[in-house]
Amino acid sequence: QVQLVESGGGLVQSGGSLRLSCEGSGRAFSRDAMGWFRQAPGKEREYVAVMNWSGGSIYYTDSVKGRFTISRDNAKDTVYLQMTRLKPEDTAVYYCAAGGHTTGWVDDYNYWGQGTQVTVSS
């Protein structure tokens, strides 16, 4: 069974930090693009950060540039999202995803985790 499992979400005060992890199993993800998306209540799922298999191509949505860092460990089929200087508007369910193209489009990703809640209090 192919799975992506996120961890590391939680409640944090504005200005705080969290580190999300997403571990893949059931197949190798070392050659896939991997990324993080988020969905706030009443809003569409949006991309946060994505990277290709080698880390040579990395993209961030404008609202998180300079605050969030995506990284991966291909030996562990794991992708990370280090989030700093968190804001209340970062509150959402965060999903990791894997697919064949390094884009911000939801439809380009074939595998999804179940999501982890991040809540930033003001």
Rosetta silent file (secondary structure, phi, psi, omega in degrees, C-alpha in Angstrom):
SEQUENCE: QVQLVESGGGLVQSGGSLRLSCEGSGRAFSRDAMGWFRQAPGKEREYVAVMNWSGGSIYYTDSVKGRFTISRDNAKDTVYLQMTRLKPEDTAVYYCAAGGHTTGWVDDYNYWGQGTQVTVSS
SCORE:     score description
SCORE:     0.000 S_00000001
   1 L     0.000  124.803 -179.855    0.000    0.000    0.000 S_00000001
   2 L   -82.464  129.597 -177.763    1.441    3.326   -1.077 S_00000001
   3 E  -142.191  149.195  165.861    1.223    5.944    1.642 S_00000001
   4 E  -121.965  126.843 -176.558    2.399    9.393    2.567 S_00000001
   5 E  -124.331  117.890  179.258    2.133   10.110    6.269 S_00000001
   6 E   -89.083  154.691  172.920    2.534   13.620    7.669 S_00000001
   7 E  -153.541  163.830  174.551    3.511   14.525   11.203 S_00000001
   8 L   106.181   -4.272  178.514    4.577   17.580   13.158 S_00000001
   9 L   -72.003  174.266  179.033    1.492   19.742   13.073 S_00000001
  10 E   161.528 -166.712  179.689    0.051   21.404   16.130 S_00000001
  11 E  -102.907  130.767 -179.527   -0.859   24.638   17.873 S_00000001
  12 E  -143.658  151.196  178.010    1.711   27.414   17.994 S_00000001
  13 E   -78.186  154.881  176.226    1.680   31.104   18.819 S_00000001
  14 L   -53.714  133.504 -176.936    2.177   33.735   16.166 S_00000001
  15 L    93.462   -9.909 -178.726    5.885   34.127   15.458 S_00000001
  16 L   -82.547 -174.643 -176.532    6.634   30.544   16.427 S_00000001
  17 L  -132.059  152.895  172.575    8.016   27.647   14.420 S_00000001
  18 E  -145.466  153.435  174.322    7.006   24.132   13.444 S_00000001
  19 E  -124.419  118.645  176.742    8.625   21.407   11.387 S_00000001
  20 E   -94.028  145.477  175.441    6.435   19.113    9.336 S_00000001
  21 E  -126.768  151.241  177.050    7.616   15.728    8.101 S_00000001
  22 E  -142.677  115.648 -178.309    6.134   13.439    5.479 S_00000001
  23 E  -107.499  130.362  177.539    7.354    9.886    5.060 S_00000001
  24 E   -95.151  150.617  176.454    6.511    7.800    2.046 S_00000001
  25 E  -149.373  162.844  177.578    6.130    4.038    1.985 S_00000001
  26 L    92.558  -18.944  175.438    4.998    1.321   -0.404 S_00000001
  27 L  -164.099  166.227  177.272    7.137    2.596   -3.278 S_00000001
  28 L   -82.644  137.541  178.208   10.210    4.723   -3.809 S_00000001
  29 L  -112.684    7.303 -171.995    9.617    8.461   -4.031 S_00000001
  30 L   -64.276  -20.529  178.705   13.228    9.451   -4.617 S_00000001
  31 L  -104.651    4.820 -179.446   12.586   10.395   -8.248 S_00000001
  32 L   -91.792  150.872  161.943    9.287   12.161   -7.668 S_00000001
  33 E   -67.629  142.355  176.875    8.580   15.805   -7.235 S_00000001
  34 E  -133.684  151.455 -177.123    7.353   16.314   -3.692 S_00000001
  35 E  -161.592  177.111  178.289    5.644   19.219   -2.101 S_00000001
  36 E  -121.958  135.410  175.772    3.449   20.730    0.535 S_00000001
  37 E  -126.602  164.716  176.151   -0.031   22.125    0.045 S_00000001
  38 E  -144.814  155.834  179.241   -2.495   23.552    2.517 S_00000001
  39 E  -140.833  118.430  176.180   -6.212   24.076    2.789 S_00000001
  40 L   -92.168  157.501  179.989   -7.919   26.497    5.140 S_00000001
  41 L   -54.758  130.075  177.775  -11.626   26.212    5.980 S_00000001
  42 L    78.043    4.174 -178.353  -13.774   27.407    3.122 S_00000001
  43 L  -121.113  161.540  176.326  -10.820   27.793    0.777 S_00000001
  44 L   -76.000  157.951  176.029   -9.321   25.771   -2.045 S_00000001
  45 L   -68.863  134.125 -178.679   -6.196   23.733   -1.573 S_00000001
  46 E  -127.991  153.628  179.580   -3.132   25.814   -2.456 S_00000001
  47 E   -80.951  146.966  179.380    0.483   25.004   -2.945 S_00000001
  48 E  -110.970  -53.268 -179.018    2.972   26.081   -0.336 S_00000001
  49 E  -157.646  138.951  178.499    6.320   24.685   -1.486 S_00000001
  50 E  -138.001  154.062  177.343    7.423   22.107   -4.017 S_00000001
  51 E  -148.455  152.238  177.716   10.743   20.637   -5.091 S_00000001
  52 L   -82.421 -179.414 -171.152   12.035   18.218   -7.667 S_00000001
  53 L   -63.409  -33.257 -175.294   13.830   14.980   -6.802 S_00000001
  54 L   -92.447  -11.897 -174.523   17.309   16.501   -6.679 S_00000001
  55 L    85.200    3.947 -179.471   16.438   19.755   -4.977 S_00000001
  56 L   -75.884  -19.956  176.777   17.614   21.665   -8.021 S_00000001
  57 L  -126.752  118.541 -179.425   14.178   23.204   -8.533 S_00000001
  58 E  -134.745  135.228 -179.267   12.351   24.626   -5.538 S_00000001
  59 E  -133.272  141.778  176.451    9.341   26.909   -5.558 S_00000001
  60 E  -126.224  144.788  170.442    7.480   28.709   -2.806 S_00000001
  61 L   -69.243  150.508 -170.874    4.228   30.540   -2.862 S_00000001
  62 H   -57.093  -36.063 -172.748    4.827   34.242   -2.282 S_00000001
  63 H   -69.640  -13.857 -178.635    3.231   34.389    1.152 S_00000001
  64 H  -114.389   -3.081 -179.090    5.764   31.956    2.684 S_00000001
  65 L   -58.797  133.001 -179.788    8.982   33.033    0.950 S_00000001
  66 L    85.443   -9.014 -179.510   11.693   33.762    3.476 S_00000001
  67 L  -116.695  -34.920 -176.929    9.762   32.004    6.267 S_00000001
  68 E  -110.535  147.901  176.802    9.337   28.385    5.127 S_00000001
  69 E  -134.183  125.685  176.296   11.975   25.948    3.870 S_00000001
  70 E   -98.203  143.074  177.126   11.293   22.691    2.070 S_00000001
  71 E  -151.822  169.072 -179.631   13.858   19.897    2.064 S_00000001
  72 E  -149.602  155.918  174.501   13.968   16.166    1.482 S_00000001
  73 E  -124.783   99.691 -174.538   15.939   13.050    2.347 S_00000001
  74 H   -65.626  -28.159  177.828   15.625   10.668   -0.580 S_00000001
  75 H   -64.760  -25.597 -178.894   17.224    7.817    1.347 S_00000001
  76 H  -107.943    3.488 -176.457   14.286    8.011    3.733 S_00000001
  77 L    49.926   45.099 -174.565   11.601    8.942    1.165 S_00000001
  78 E  -128.848  138.257  174.436   10.840   11.878    3.414 S_00000001
  79 E  -120.345  146.331 -176.909   10.101   15.535    2.742 S_00000001
  80 E  -122.685  156.531  171.321   10.171   18.272    5.357 S_00000001
  81 E  -136.481  107.442  175.522    8.718   21.735    5.758 S_00000001
  82 E   -88.112  120.872 -176.539   10.415   24.005    8.260 S_00000001
  83 E  -115.616  123.611  178.501    8.037   26.832    9.092 S_00000001
  84 L  -124.271  166.801 -179.594    9.226   29.914   10.965 S_00000001
  85 L    45.286   50.117 -177.209    7.665   33.273   11.869 S_00000001
  86 L   -64.575  147.813 -179.433    4.261   31.678   11.631 S_00000001
  87 L  -122.972  156.969  177.553    1.211   33.886   11.219 S_00000001
  88 H   -55.398  -32.821 -179.456   -2.463   33.255   11.983 S_00000001
  89 H   -72.292   -5.641  173.128   -3.141   33.193    8.233 S_00000001
  90 H   -82.876   -5.975  179.769   -0.898   30.111    7.974 S_00000001
  91 L   -61.702  125.335 -177.104   -3.566   28.155    9.849 S_00000001
  92 E  -178.682  170.978  165.590   -4.689   25.247    7.666 S_00000001
  93 E   -87.347  127.051 -178.423   -4.493   21.528    7.132 S_00000001
  94 E  -102.207  130.484 -178.780   -1.148   20.828    5.514 S_00000001
  95 E  -118.338  140.286  167.901   -0.832   18.001    3.001 S_00000001
  96 E   -98.549  156.232 -176.129    2.247   16.494    1.427 S_00000001
  97 E  -148.275  155.668  177.638    2.107   15.202   -2.107 S_00000001
  98 E  -136.627  142.086 -179.395    4.246   13.371   -4.631 S_00000001
  99 E  -166.445 -172.869 -173.302    4.061   13.359   -8.398 S_00000001
 100 L   -90.443   -9.357 -175.398    5.861   13.491  -11.676 S_00000001
 101 L  -132.072  139.125 -179.160    6.032   17.250  -12.204 S_00000001
 102 L   -87.961   81.581 -179.023    7.369   20.047  -10.023 S_00000001
 103 L  -132.871  174.265  176.208    4.412   22.366  -10.210 S_00000001
 104 L   -97.820   11.423 -177.296    1.972   24.078   -7.915 S_00000001
 105 L   -91.080  126.227 -179.596   -0.999   22.378   -9.512 S_00000001
 106 H   -54.689  -40.966 -174.613   -2.929   19.940   -7.350 S_00000001
 107 H   -68.621  -13.230  179.683   -3.802   17.774  -10.365 S_00000001
 108 H   -84.640   -1.486 -177.153   -0.119   17.100  -11.122 S_00000001
 109 E  -111.715  130.742 -174.232    0.310   15.087   -7.921 S_00000001
 110 E   -93.759  -26.904 -174.604   -0.679   11.444   -7.752 S_00000001
 111 E  -122.781  138.179 -176.587   -0.117   10.652   -4.099 S_00000001
 112 E  -134.974  145.092  171.085   -1.382   12.566   -1.075 S_00000001
 113 L   -82.641  178.382 -176.715   -1.049   12.308    2.653 S_00000001
 114 L   -85.036  -12.892  177.998   -3.988   12.523    5.034 S_00000001
 115 L    97.619  149.953  175.064   -3.039   15.992    6.239 S_00000001
 116 E  -135.813  135.308 -174.724   -1.864   17.494    9.497 S_00000001
 117 E   -80.401  131.967  171.176   -3.478   20.477   11.223 S_00000001
 118 E  -119.657  122.568  179.150   -1.419   23.600   11.843 S_00000001
 119 E  -123.422  124.686 -179.727   -3.059   26.257   13.993 S_00000001
 120 E  -113.493  117.502 -179.230   -1.381   29.588   14.666 S_00000001
 121 E   -91.158  148.202 -178.131   -2.884   31.661   17.442 S_00000001
 122 L   -89.484    0.000    0.000   -2.604   35.440   17.528 S_00000001
